[in-house]
mmCIF file of C-alpha atoms in Angstrom:
data_model
loop_
_atom_site.group_PDB
_atom_site.id
_atom_site.type_symbol
_atom_site.label_atom_id
_atom_site.label_comp_id
_atom_site.label_asym_id
_atom_site.label_seq_id
_atom_site.Cartn_x
_atom_site.Cartn_y
_atom_site.Cartn_z
ATOM 1 C CA MET A 10 51.683 -116.326 77.126
ATOM 2 C CA PRO A 11 50.414 -118.684 79.913
ATOM 3 C CA ASN A 12 52.437 -121.108 81.979
ATOM 4 C CA SER A 13 55.661 -119.188 81.614
ATOM 5 C CA GLN A 14 58.369 -120.342 84.003
ATOM 6 C CA SER A 15 62.118 -120.571 84.297
ATOM 7 C CA LYS A 16 64.438 -123.471 85.013
ATOM 8 C CA ASN A 17 67.827 -123.287 86.662
ATOM 9 C CA GLU A 18 70.387 -125.717 88.087
ATOM 10 C CA ASN A 19 71.389 -124.711 91.596
ATOM 11 C CA LEU A 20 70.774 -127.717 93.831
ATOM 12 C CA THR A 21 73.769 -129.463 95.405
ATOM 13 C CA LYS A 22 74.350 -132.877 93.851
ATOM 14 C CA ARG A 23 76.003 -135.780 95.665
ATOM 15 C CA VAL A 24 77.755 -138.686 93.983
ATOM 16 C CA LEU A 25 79.129 -141.760 95.721
ATOM 17 C CA ILE A 26 81.838 -143.625 93.787
ATOM 18 C CA GLY A 27 82.842 -147.208 94.462
ATOM 19 C CA VAL A 28 86.167 -148.391 93.058
ATOM 20 C CA SER A 29 86.934 -152.087 92.774
ATOM 21 C CA GLY A 30 90.225 -153.744 91.903
ATOM 22 C CA GLY A 31 91.106 -153.354 88.238
ATOM 23 C CA ILE A 32 93.739 -151.489 86.246
ATOM 24 C CA ALA A 33 91.030 -149.128 84.929
ATOM 25 C CA ALA A 34 90.822 -147.691 88.452
ATOM 26 C CA TYR A 35 93.246 -144.972 87.383
ATOM 27 C CA LYS A 36 90.549 -143.504 85.110
ATOM 28 C CA ILE A 37 88.423 -142.698 88.142
ATOM 29 C CA CYS A 38 90.794 -139.852 88.973
ATOM 30 C CA GLU A 39 89.523 -137.972 85.919
ATOM 31 C CA VAL A 40 85.902 -138.741 86.795
ATOM 32 C CA VAL A 41 86.320 -137.414 90.340
ATOM 33 C CA SER A 42 88.233 -134.323 89.230
ATOM 34 C CA THR A 43 85.721 -133.460 86.505
ATOM 35 C CA LEU A 44 82.712 -133.881 88.776
ATOM 36 C CA PHE A 45 84.285 -131.763 91.509
ATOM 37 C CA LYS A 46 84.912 -128.934 89.045
ATOM 38 C CA THR A 47 81.191 -128.903 88.197
ATOM 39 C CA GLY A 48 80.223 -128.422 91.844
ATOM 40 C CA VAL A 49 79.307 -132.020 92.668
ATOM 41 C CA GLU A 50 79.989 -133.315 96.202
ATOM 42 C CA ILE A 51 81.847 -136.619 96.066
ATOM 43 C CA ARG A 52 82.517 -139.508 98.427
ATOM 44 C CA VAL A 53 84.671 -142.483 97.434
ATOM 45 C CA ILE A 54 84.805 -146.089 98.622
ATOM 46 C CA LEU A 55 87.742 -148.326 97.682
ATOM 47 C CA THR A 56 87.708 -152.084 98.016
ATOM 48 C CA ARG A 57 90.810 -153.712 99.446
ATOM 49 C CA SER A 58 91.939 -154.848 95.990
ATOM 50 C CA ALA A 59 91.296 -151.382 94.517
ATOM 51 C CA GLN A 60 94.029 -150.050 96.811
ATOM 52 C CA GLU A 61 96.542 -152.186 94.920
ATOM 53 C CA PHE A 62 95.946 -149.916 91.902
ATOM 54 C CA ILE A 63 95.179 -146.482 93.370
ATOM 55 C CA THR A 64 95.569 -144.961 96.825
ATOM 56 C CA PRO A 65 92.878 -143.485 99.073
ATOM 57 C CA LEU A 66 95.076 -140.382 99.377
ATOM 58 C CA THR A 67 94.848 -139.727 95.633
ATOM 59 C CA LEU A 68 91.061 -139.865 95.582
ATOM 60 C CA ALA A 69 90.749 -137.967 98.863
ATOM 61 C CA THR A 70 92.860 -135.161 97.404
ATOM 62 C CA LEU A 71 90.800 -134.975 94.213
ATOM 63 C CA SER A 72 87.426 -135.169 95.988
ATOM 64 C CA ARG A 73 88.420 -132.886 98.894
ATOM 65 C CA HIS A 74 87.068 -135.484 101.309
ATOM 66 C CA CYS A 75 88.497 -138.599 102.911
ATOM 67 C CA ALA A 76 88.186 -141.774 100.852
ATOM 68 C CA TYR A 77 86.704 -144.752 102.702
ATOM 69 C CA THR A 78 88.085 -148.289 102.905
ATOM 70 C CA ASP A 79 87.175 -151.471 104.726
ATOM 71 C CA ASP A 80 89.383 -150.312 107.599
ATOM 72 C CA ASP A 81 86.901 -147.474 108.166
ATOM 73 C CA PHE A 82 83.966 -149.872 107.894
ATOM 74 C CA TRP A 83 85.093 -151.984 110.818
ATOM 75 C CA GLN A 84 85.977 -149.095 113.128
ATOM 76 C CA PRO A 85 83.342 -147.889 115.650
ATOM 77 C CA ILE A 86 84.116 -144.218 115.037
ATOM 78 C CA HIS A 87 80.872 -143.148 113.397
ATOM 79 C CA SER A 88 77.693 -141.962 115.067
ATOM 80 C CA ARG A 89 75.760 -144.204 112.684
ATOM 81 C CA PRO A 90 76.897 -147.205 110.629
ATOM 82 C CA LEU A 91 79.086 -145.900 107.826
ATOM 83 C CA HIS A 92 77.381 -147.879 105.057
ATOM 84 C CA ILE A 93 73.991 -146.528 106.149
ATOM 85 C CA GLU A 94 75.191 -142.922 106.193
ATOM 86 C CA LEU A 95 76.833 -143.205 102.798
ATOM 87 C CA GLY A 96 73.885 -145.023 101.252
ATOM 88 C CA GLU A 97 71.408 -142.405 102.441
ATOM 89 C CA TRP A 98 73.710 -139.528 101.460
ATOM 90 C CA ALA A 99 74.099 -140.341 97.763
ATOM 91 C CA ASP A 100 71.973 -139.044 94.901
ATOM 92 C CA VAL A 101 73.796 -141.285 92.421
ATOM 93 C CA PHE A 102 76.084 -144.239 93.090
ATOM 94 C CA LEU A 103 78.782 -145.201 90.559
ATOM 95 C CA ILE A 104 80.832 -148.390 90.636
ATOM 96 C CA ALA A 105 83.788 -148.210 88.275
ATOM 97 C CA PRO A 106 85.633 -150.253 87.385
ATOM 98 C CA LEU A 107 83.147 -153.012 88.092
ATOM 99 C CA THR A 108 85.137 -156.249 88.288
ATOM 100 C CA ALA A 109 83.808 -159.766 87.728
ATOM 101 C CA ASN A 110 84.084 -160.356 91.484
ATOM 102 C CA THR A 111 82.027 -157.320 92.514
ATOM 103 C CA LEU A 112 79.556 -157.986 89.691
ATOM 104 C CA ALA A 113 78.923 -161.466 91.079
ATOM 105 C CA LYS A 114 78.382 -160.065 94.574
ATOM 106 C CA LEU A 115 75.821 -157.563 93.265
ATOM 107 C CA ALA A 116 73.989 -160.229 91.284
ATOM 108 C CA TYR A 117 73.585 -162.397 94.388
ATOM 109 C CA GLY A 118 72.970 -159.594 96.892
ATOM 110 C CA MET A 119 76.125 -160.310 98.871
ATOM 111 C CA ALA A 120 77.482 -157.817 101.403
ATOM 112 C CA ASP A 121 80.955 -158.719 102.661
ATOM 113 C CA ASN A 122 82.727 -155.333 102.486
ATOM 114 C CA LEU A 123 81.973 -151.625 102.774
ATOM 115 C CA LEU A 124 81.153 -151.243 99.090
ATOM 116 C CA THR A 125 78.644 -154.064 98.807
ATOM 117 C CA ASN A 126 77.046 -153.256 102.170
ATOM 118 C CA THR A 127 76.547 -149.663 101.003
ATOM 119 C CA VAL A 128 74.922 -150.890 97.779
ATOM 120 C CA LEU A 129 72.302 -152.754 99.795
ATOM 121 C CA ALA A 130 71.854 -149.822 102.179
ATOM 122 C CA SER A 131 71.149 -147.337 99.372
ATOM 123 C CA THR A 132 68.165 -146.723 97.107
ATOM 124 C CA CYS A 133 69.549 -144.156 94.625
ATOM 125 C CA PRO A 134 70.277 -144.937 90.947
ATOM 126 C CA LEU A 135 73.359 -147.092 90.595
ATOM 127 C CA LEU A 136 75.578 -146.749 87.513
ATOM 128 C CA LEU A 137 77.872 -149.632 86.608
ATOM 129 C CA ALA A 138 80.931 -149.431 84.355
ATOM 130 C CA PRO A 139 82.449 -152.904 83.987
ATOM 131 C CA ALA A 140 86.059 -153.521 82.993
ATOM 132 C CA MET A 141 87.897 -156.807 82.536
ATOM 133 C CA ASN A 142 89.803 -159.026 80.117
ATOM 134 C CA THR A 143 87.794 -160.104 77.059
ATOM 135 C CA ASP A 144 87.761 -163.799 77.987
ATOM 136 C CA MET A 145 86.629 -162.913 81.503
ATOM 137 C CA TRP A 146 83.863 -160.630 80.200
ATOM 138 C CA GLU A 147 82.591 -163.271 77.775
ATOM 139 C CA GLN A 148 82.401 -166.070 80.337
ATOM 140 C CA LEU A 149 78.903 -167.514 80.586
ATOM 141 C CA ALA A 150 78.786 -166.961 84.355
ATOM 142 C CA VAL A 151 79.811 -163.302 84.036
ATOM 143 C CA GLN A 152 77.285 -162.630 81.293
ATOM 144 C CA ARG A 153 74.589 -164.377 83.334
ATOM 145 C CA ASN A 154 75.315 -162.096 86.281
ATOM 146 C CA TRP A 155 75.354 -159.046 83.996
ATOM 147 C CA GLN A 156 72.029 -159.943 82.400
ATOM 148 C CA GLN A 157 70.535 -160.441 85.844
ATOM 149 C CA LEU A 158 71.462 -156.891 86.849
ATOM 150 C CA LEU A 159 69.983 -155.546 83.613
ATOM 151 C CA THR A 160 66.562 -156.744 84.804
ATOM 152 C CA ASP A 161 66.783 -154.529 87.911
ATOM 153 C CA SER A 162 65.521 -151.023 87.115
ATOM 154 C CA ARG A 163 67.793 -149.531 89.760
ATOM 155 C CA TYR A 164 70.938 -150.464 87.839
ATOM 156 C CA HIS A 165 72.038 -148.339 84.909
ATOM 157 C CA CYS A 166 74.603 -150.346 83.002
ATOM 158 C CA MET A 167 77.214 -148.936 80.651
ATOM 159 C CA SER A 168 78.412 -151.079 77.773
ATOM 160 C CA THR A 169 82.032 -152.087 77.577
ATOM 161 C CA ALA A 170 84.030 -150.792 74.633
ATOM 162 C CA SER A 171 86.377 -152.739 72.402
ATOM 163 C CA GLY A 172 90.024 -151.808 72.135
ATOM 164 C CA LEU A 173 93.507 -152.518 73.424
ATOM 165 C CA LEU A 174 93.350 -153.873 76.975
ATOM 166 C CA ALA A 175 96.037 -153.826 79.641
ATOM 167 C CA CYS A 176 96.726 -157.504 78.934
ATOM 168 C CA ASP A 177 97.593 -156.561 75.313
ATOM 169 C CA ARG A 178 94.453 -158.284 74.110
ATOM 170 C CA VAL A 179 92.292 -156.361 71.646
ATOM 171 C CA GLY A 180 88.622 -156.959 72.277
ATOM 172 C CA ALA A 181 85.578 -156.204 74.423
ATOM 173 C CA GLY A 182 85.865 -155.448 78.129
ATOM 174 C CA ARG A 183 87.372 -151.965 78.064
ATOM 175 C CA MET A 184 85.773 -149.613 80.585
ATOM 176 C CA ALA A 185 83.789 -146.650 79.290
ATOM 177 C CA GLU A 186 85.844 -143.476 79.028
ATOM 178 C CA PRO A 187 85.652 -140.944 81.889
ATOM 179 C CA ARG A 188 83.770 -138.363 79.798
ATOM 180 C CA GLU A 189 81.057 -140.936 79.011
ATOM 181 C CA ILE A 190 80.778 -141.882 82.675
ATOM 182 C CA VAL A 191 80.544 -138.243 83.763
ATOM 183 C CA THR A 192 77.855 -137.524 81.169
ATOM 184 C CA HIS A 193 75.795 -140.501 82.321
ATOM 185 C CA ILE A 194 76.134 -139.403 85.945
ATOM 186 C CA GLN A 195 74.954 -135.909 85.025
ATOM 187 C CA SER A 196 71.923 -137.417 83.324
ATOM 188 C CA LEU A 197 71.095 -139.525 86.360
ATOM 189 C CA LEU A 198 71.404 -136.496 88.635
ATOM 190 C CA HIS A 199 68.726 -134.821 86.527
ATOM 191 C CA THR A 200 66.360 -137.760 86.020
ATOM 192 C CA ARG A 201 66.949 -139.475 89.387
ATOM 193 C CA GLY A 202 67.089 -142.693 87.411
ATOM 194 C CA LYS A 203 63.793 -142.399 85.545
ATOM 195 C CA ARG A 204 63.606 -144.267 82.244
ATOM 196 C CA ASP A 205 60.608 -142.326 80.979
ATOM 197 C CA LEU A 206 61.601 -142.833 77.335
ATOM 198 C CA ALA A 207 61.862 -146.617 77.597
ATOM 199 C CA GLY A 208 60.264 -148.208 74.560
ATOM 200 C CA LYS A 209 60.346 -144.940 72.605
ATOM 201 C CA ARG A 210 62.308 -144.363 69.409
ATOM 202 C CA VAL A 211 63.884 -140.948 69.033
ATOM 203 C CA LEU A 212 65.209 -139.632 65.725
ATOM 204 C CA ILE A 213 67.590 -136.671 65.976
ATOM 205 C CA SER A 214 69.367 -134.576 63.364
ATOM 206 C CA ALA A 215 72.515 -132.719 64.370
ATOM 207 C CA GLY A 216 75.260 -130.468 63.075
ATOM 208 C CA GLY A 217 75.563 -128.397 59.960
ATOM 209 C CA THR A 218 75.331 -129.490 56.343
ATOM 210 C CA ARG A 219 77.847 -128.607 53.652
ATOM 211 C CA GLU A 220 76.810 -127.646 50.132
ATOM 212 C CA TYR A 221 79.842 -127.985 47.877
ATOM 213 C CA LEU A 222 80.841 -125.815 44.931
ATOM 214 C CA ASP A 223 83.784 -128.091 44.154
ATOM 215 C CA PRO A 224 85.653 -130.777 46.135
ATOM 216 C CA VAL A 225 87.199 -128.222 48.545
ATOM 217 C CA ARG A 226 84.784 -125.272 48.727
ATOM 218 C CA PHE A 227 81.360 -125.294 50.286
ATOM 219 C CA ILE A 228 78.587 -123.169 51.788
ATOM 220 C CA GLY A 229 78.180 -124.044 55.460
ATOM 221 C CA ASN A 230 77.668 -122.721 58.974
ATOM 222 C CA PRO A 231 79.439 -122.929 62.351
ATOM 223 C CA SER A 232 77.228 -125.649 63.849
ATOM 224 C CA THR A 233 79.239 -128.377 65.599
ATOM 225 C CA GLY A 234 76.332 -130.697 66.411
ATOM 226 C CA LYS A 235 76.956 -130.533 70.165
ATOM 227 C CA MET A 236 73.281 -129.865 70.898
ATOM 228 C CA GLY A 237 72.203 -132.874 68.847
ATOM 229 C CA LEU A 238 74.838 -135.009 70.553
ATOM 230 C CA ALA A 239 73.525 -133.924 73.968
ATOM 231 C CA LEU A 240 69.973 -134.779 72.889
ATOM 232 C CA ALA A 241 71.116 -138.237 71.819
ATOM 233 C CA GLN A 242 72.915 -138.806 75.130
ATOM 234 C CA ALA A 243 69.941 -137.637 77.185
ATOM 235 C CA ALA A 244 67.462 -139.774 75.248
ATOM 236 C CA LEU A 245 69.710 -142.831 75.516
ATOM 237 C CA HIS A 246 70.138 -142.375 79.264
ATOM 238 C CA ARG A 247 66.359 -142.110 79.657
ATOM 239 C CA GLY A 248 65.875 -145.481 77.968
ATOM 240 C CA ALA A 249 65.100 -144.555 74.356
ATOM 241 C CA SER A 250 66.336 -146.190 71.179
ATOM 242 C CA VAL A 251 68.191 -143.382 69.439
ATOM 243 C CA THR A 252 69.058 -142.713 65.806
ATOM 244 C CA LEU A 253 71.361 -139.738 65.261
ATOM 245 C CA VAL A 254 71.685 -138.317 61.741
ATOM 246 C CA HIS A 255 74.595 -135.892 61.801
ATOM 247 C CA GLY A 256 76.679 -133.720 59.561
ATOM 248 C CA PRO A 257 80.491 -133.526 59.739
ATOM 249 C CA ALA A 258 81.531 -133.675 63.407
ATOM 250 C CA ASN A 259 84.661 -134.103 65.523
ATOM 251 C CA TRP A 260 83.023 -135.901 68.466
ATOM 252 C CA GLU A 261 82.525 -139.601 69.131
ATOM 253 C CA VAL A 262 79.071 -141.118 68.955
ATOM 254 C CA PRO A 263 77.958 -142.606 72.311
ATOM 255 C CA LEU A 264 77.867 -146.388 72.599
ATOM 256 C CA GLY A 265 74.306 -147.544 72.011
ATOM 257 C CA VAL A 266 73.343 -144.785 69.568
ATOM 258 C CA GLN A 267 72.744 -145.652 65.924
ATOM 259 C CA ALA A 268 74.612 -142.946 64.032
ATOM 260 C CA ILE A 269 74.291 -142.098 60.351
ATOM 261 C CA SER A 270 76.774 -139.601 58.954
ATOM 262 C CA VAL A 271 75.768 -137.288 56.104
ATOM 263 C CA ILE A 272 77.270 -134.234 54.436
ATOM 264 C CA SER A 273 74.665 -132.388 52.384
ATOM 265 C CA ALA A 274 71.061 -131.363 52.959
ATOM 266 C CA ASP A 275 69.970 -133.771 50.212
ATOM 267 C CA GLN A 276 71.624 -136.656 52.049
ATOM 268 C CA MET A 277 70.077 -135.633 55.371
ATOM 269 C CA GLN A 278 66.673 -135.389 53.733
ATOM 270 C CA GLN A 279 66.908 -138.936 52.381
ATOM 271 C CA VAL A 280 67.955 -140.448 55.706
ATOM 272 C CA MET A 281 65.434 -138.498 57.809
ATOM 273 C CA LEU A 282 62.516 -139.395 55.536
ATOM 274 C CA LYS A 283 63.564 -143.054 55.484
ATOM 275 C CA SER A 284 63.862 -143.136 59.293
ATOM 276 C CA LEU A 285 60.670 -141.183 60.020
ATOM 277 C CA PRO A 286 58.142 -144.076 60.037
ATOM 278 C CA ASN A 287 59.890 -145.828 62.939
ATOM 279 C CA ALA A 288 60.225 -142.773 65.198
ATOM 280 C CA ASP A 289 58.030 -141.640 68.087
ATOM 281 C CA ALA A 290 59.802 -138.285 68.418
ATOM 282 C CA ILE A 291 61.739 -136.406 65.762
ATOM 283 C CA ILE A 292 64.047 -133.579 66.811
ATOM 284 C CA MET A 293 65.480 -131.388 64.050
ATOM 285 C CA SER A 294 68.383 -129.719 65.813
ATOM 286 C CA ALA A 295 70.581 -129.716 62.708
ATOM 287 C CA ALA A 296 71.542 -126.408 61.126
ATOM 288 C CA VAL A 297 70.568 -127.322 57.586
ATOM 289 C CA ALA A 298 71.738 -125.049 54.794
ATOM 290 C CA ASP A 299 69.114 -122.874 53.082
ATOM 291 C CA VAL A 300 70.753 -122.773 49.659
ATOM 292 C CA LYS A 301 73.391 -124.574 47.653
ATOM 293 C CA PRO A 302 75.475 -123.739 44.559
ATOM 294 C CA ARG A 303 73.479 -124.429 41.425
ATOM 295 C CA ASP A 304 76.481 -125.926 39.667
ATOM 296 C CA TYR A 305 79.038 -128.366 41.032
ATOM 297 C CA SER A 306 82.503 -128.981 39.610
ATOM 298 C CA THR A 307 83.996 -132.446 40.143
ATOM 299 C CA GLU A 308 87.466 -130.898 40.018
ATOM 300 C CA LYS A 309 88.819 -128.044 42.108
ATOM 301 C CA LEU A 310 88.197 -124.784 40.330
ATOM 302 C CA PRO A 311 91.257 -122.575 39.808
ATOM 303 C CA LYS A 312 90.953 -119.241 41.544
ATOM 304 C CA ARG A 313 90.724 -117.465 38.212
ATOM 305 C CA SER A 314 87.739 -119.644 37.264
ATOM 306 C CA LEU A 315 85.652 -118.917 40.328
ATOM 307 C CA PRO A 316 82.396 -117.195 39.345
ATOM 308 C CA GLN A 317 82.096 -113.498 40.176
ATOM 309 C CA THR A 318 78.490 -114.177 41.157
ATOM 310 C CA LEU A 319 77.477 -117.559 42.518
ATOM 311 C CA PRO A 320 74.163 -118.928 41.197
ATOM 312 C CA LEU A 321 72.236 -120.563 44.058
ATOM 313 C CA GLU A 322 69.216 -122.788 44.421
ATOM 314 C CA PRO A 323 67.202 -123.804 47.499
ATOM 315 C CA VAL A 324 67.820 -127.048 49.351
ATOM 316 C CA PRO A 325 64.976 -129.316 50.545
ATOM 317 C CA ASP A 326 62.906 -128.013 53.470
ATOM 318 C CA ILE A 327 63.306 -131.147 55.589
ATOM 319 C CA VAL A 328 61.204 -129.955 58.538
ATOM 320 C CA THR A 329 58.217 -129.144 56.333
ATOM 321 C CA GLN A 330 58.411 -132.529 54.638
ATOM 322 C CA LEU A 331 58.598 -134.340 57.974
ATOM 323 C CA ALA A 332 55.607 -132.382 59.254
ATOM 324 C CA GLN A 333 53.556 -133.351 56.220
ATOM 325 C CA LEU A 334 54.338 -137.046 56.644
ATOM 326 C CA LYS A 335 54.266 -137.504 60.412
ATOM 327 C CA LYS A 336 51.506 -139.559 62.034
ATOM 328 C CA PRO A 337 49.255 -138.353 64.898
ATOM 329 C CA HIS A 338 51.248 -140.239 67.542
ATOM 330 C CA GLN A 339 54.560 -138.710 66.441
ATOM 331 C CA ARG A 340 55.983 -135.497 67.921
ATOM 332 C CA LEU A 341 58.088 -133.164 65.778
ATOM 333 C CA ILE A 342 60.387 -130.697 67.529
ATOM 334 C CA GLY A 343 62.247 -127.977 65.687
ATOM 335 C CA PHE A 344 64.961 -125.470 66.549
ATOM 336 C CA ALA A 345 65.094 -121.773 65.703
ATOM 337 C CA ALA A 346 68.551 -120.258 66.142
ATOM 338 C CA GLN A 347 68.010 -116.502 66.150
ATOM 339 C CA THR A 348 69.568 -113.144 66.925
ATOM 340 C CA GLY A 349 67.688 -110.279 68.589
ATOM 341 C CA ASP A 350 63.996 -111.135 69.032
ATOM 342 C CA ILE A 351 63.954 -114.919 69.200
ATOM 343 C CA ILE A 352 60.281 -115.491 70.053
ATOM 344 C CA THR A 353 58.463 -113.918 67.095
ATOM 345 C CA PRO A 354 60.265 -115.852 64.325
ATOM 346 C CA ALA A 355 60.128 -119.025 66.422
ATOM 347 C CA LEU A 356 56.348 -118.765 66.779
ATOM 348 C CA GLU A 357 56.009 -118.197 63.041
ATOM 349 C CA LYS A 358 58.079 -121.304 62.349
ATOM 350 C CA LEU A 359 56.140 -123.324 64.937
ATOM 351 C CA HIS A 360 52.814 -122.642 63.224
ATOM 352 C CA ASN A 361 53.887 -122.352 59.577
ATOM 353 C CA LYS A 362 55.780 -125.639 59.617
ATOM 354 C CA ASN A 363 53.227 -127.503 61.770
ATOM 355 C CA LEU A 364 55.654 -128.378 64.545
ATOM 356 C CA ASP A 365 54.579 -129.656 67.964
ATOM 357 C CA VAL A 366 57.347 -127.851 69.883
ATOM 358 C CA ILE A 367 60.021 -125.358 68.924
ATOM 359 C CA VAL A 368 63.210 -124.411 70.728
ATOM 360 C CA ALA A 369 64.081 -120.737 70.289
ATOM 361 C CA ASN A 370 67.707 -120.196 71.194
ATOM 362 C CA PRO A 371 69.871 -117.059 70.858
ATOM 363 C CA ILE A 372 73.138 -117.306 68.979
ATOM 364 C CA ASP A 373 74.243 -113.722 69.657
ATOM 365 C CA LEU A 374 74.707 -114.066 73.422
ATOM 366 C CA PRO A 375 77.966 -115.082 75.128
ATOM 367 C CA ASP A 376 78.555 -118.809 75.700
ATOM 368 C CA SER A 377 75.412 -119.800 73.826
ATOM 369 C CA GLY A 378 74.572 -121.289 70.466
ATOM 370 C CA PHE A 379 76.958 -122.650 67.830
ATOM 371 C CA GLY A 380 80.094 -124.366 69.116
ATOM 372 C CA SER A 381 79.438 -123.640 72.779
ATOM 373 C CA ASP A 382 79.171 -126.278 75.497
ATOM 374 C CA ASN A 383 76.312 -124.260 77.001
ATOM 375 C CA ASN A 384 73.005 -122.960 75.758
ATOM 376 C CA GLN A 385 69.850 -121.112 76.747
ATOM 377 C CA ALA A 386 66.439 -121.187 75.145
ATOM 378 C CA ILE A 387 62.704 -120.707 75.290
ATOM 379 C CA PHE A 388 60.468 -123.712 74.580
ATOM 380 C CA LEU A 389 57.140 -123.007 72.853
ATOM 381 C CA ASP A 390 54.350 -125.376 71.864
ATOM 382 C CA LEU A 391 51.059 -125.245 69.975
ATOM 383 C CA GLN A 392 49.041 -125.126 73.213
ATOM 384 C CA GLY A 393 50.598 -121.793 74.151
ATOM 385 C CA HIS A 394 52.951 -123.123 76.809
ATOM 386 C CA LYS A 395 56.225 -121.310 77.274
ATOM 387 C CA LEU A 396 59.244 -122.413 79.281
ATOM 388 C CA GLU A 397 62.361 -120.305 79.616
ATOM 389 C CA ILE A 398 65.599 -122.195 80.247
ATOM 390 C CA ALA A 399 68.362 -120.208 81.901
ATOM 391 C CA PRO A 400 71.963 -120.712 80.710
ATOM 392 C CA CYS A 401 73.051 -124.305 81.352
ATOM 393 C CA THR A 402 74.995 -127.090 79.714
ATOM 394 C CA LYS A 403 73.620 -128.513 76.504
ATOM 395 C CA LEU A 404 73.043 -131.846 78.248
ATOM 396 C CA GLN A 405 70.885 -130.099 80.857
ATOM 397 C CA MET A 406 69.091 -128.287 78.044
ATOM 398 C CA ALA A 407 68.401 -131.623 76.367
ATOM 399 C CA HIS A 408 66.894 -133.059 79.544
ATOM 400 C CA HIS A 409 64.737 -129.972 80.054
ATOM 401 C CA LEU A 410 63.441 -130.388 76.514
ATOM 402 C CA PHE A 411 62.547 -134.034 77.094
ATOM 403 C CA ASP A 412 60.831 -133.078 80.359
ATOM 404 C CA PHE A 413 58.788 -130.520 78.424
ATOM 405 C CA VAL A 414 57.893 -132.885 75.578
ATOM 406 C CA ILE A 415 57.069 -135.790 77.889
ATOM 407 C CA SER A 416 54.755 -133.575 79.929
ATOM 408 C CA GLU A 417 52.878 -132.885 76.683
ATOM 409 C CA GLY A 418 52.529 -136.616 75.979
ATOM 410 C CA ILE A 419 55.300 -137.923 73.757
#
C-alpha cells in the first residue's frame, strides 16, 4: 500500500516553567516531577513572591537543574542575557500559578523581573494556569486582562476550576490540577501551539457499553475509554469544540469538553445520532457491544433462575447508521480492535461501513489496547494511505490521528 510510513517520539522536549506567588505553587512540584519522568528537560523561574511559598532548591532537585530567580537575572554571570537564553531554549513555556499581578503584567507587556522579561524574549507557545481567590478572579479588571490574553494566539489559557480554595471560599479560581497541566503541555509539545481544529466540532464516542440481563449482571468488555478521553483532550487543545459520549468510566472529563454519559448501546445510538448533524468529525472509538440479552429482568435474578442458555439479540450498528446519515463535509473515523492480523479486517470494515479513516490497533500485544495508557496502530483511509504508529501514549496516538485526518482535509 502506498505512502506507508512510521511515526515515533524520540526528540528531546524542553519546557520552561514560571512560578508566581500563590499557594497553588506547591502543585508545580508534581508537574515538574511528572514531566521529568517522561524525559522532558525542564528549567524553572520563580518570582520573588513565589519563593515565599516554595523554594528554588525544591524545584532544582525535582528538575535536576538549578532554578532561576531575580537574583540570577541581575548577576553578570552569563555569556548571554539570561532571559534571552531561556526564551530561546524553550519549546513550551508554562506559567502556573498565574496570579492577578503577573496576569496584569502580561496583558500590558510589562517586563520588570526575570519571568516577564523571558516572556517577551520568547516566541514558543505559552500555557497559562491562573489561580486566585474567587472575588479576585471575578474582578472586572482581572477578567479584562484575561480576555485580552485570550485574543493572542500565542497564549493557551486553562480554565480555572471551582472548589474549596485556600481561603476556605468555595468557588471559581482554583488552579487546574497537575495532570491536566501536564497533558496540555504534552499536547503543545506535539502541535507547537497550532490550533488547526479551531472552529471545528468533533464528536467522539468512548468506552464500553453494558447490556444488562438484570440490575447487576451485564454483557460488557474491558474498554476503559482512555483512548476516547485522549482524543477529546487532543481535539480540545487544538482548538475544537468537543462532545464526548462515553460509557461507564472512572476518569474525570476535561474542563471545556461537553460530556454525555451513557450505559447501553441503545443510549449511545440515540445520543450519537442526535449529535451528528452538528459535527465536522465523528470518531467512534467506543467499544460498543455486539449483542445484548433478549430479555431483561427488573429484579435481580436468583442464581437458580439464571437461564442455562442466554437468548441474545443484536444491538444497533451505530457506525453504519452514522455513515448512512453523514454529509459530504463530515469525516467519520472508526476503530478496529483486533488480534493477529489487524489490517485485513480493518480494511473490510473501512469499505463495508463507508468510513473515511479507520484505526487498526492490536489488543493482544503488551501495553496496548484496552485499559493501557499506551497504544499502537495503523491508520488506513479510502485513498490507500497507510500510516503505522509505533507504541506511544494514547494522547500522542490521538494527535497522530488528527494530523492524519487534517492532512486529508477535515
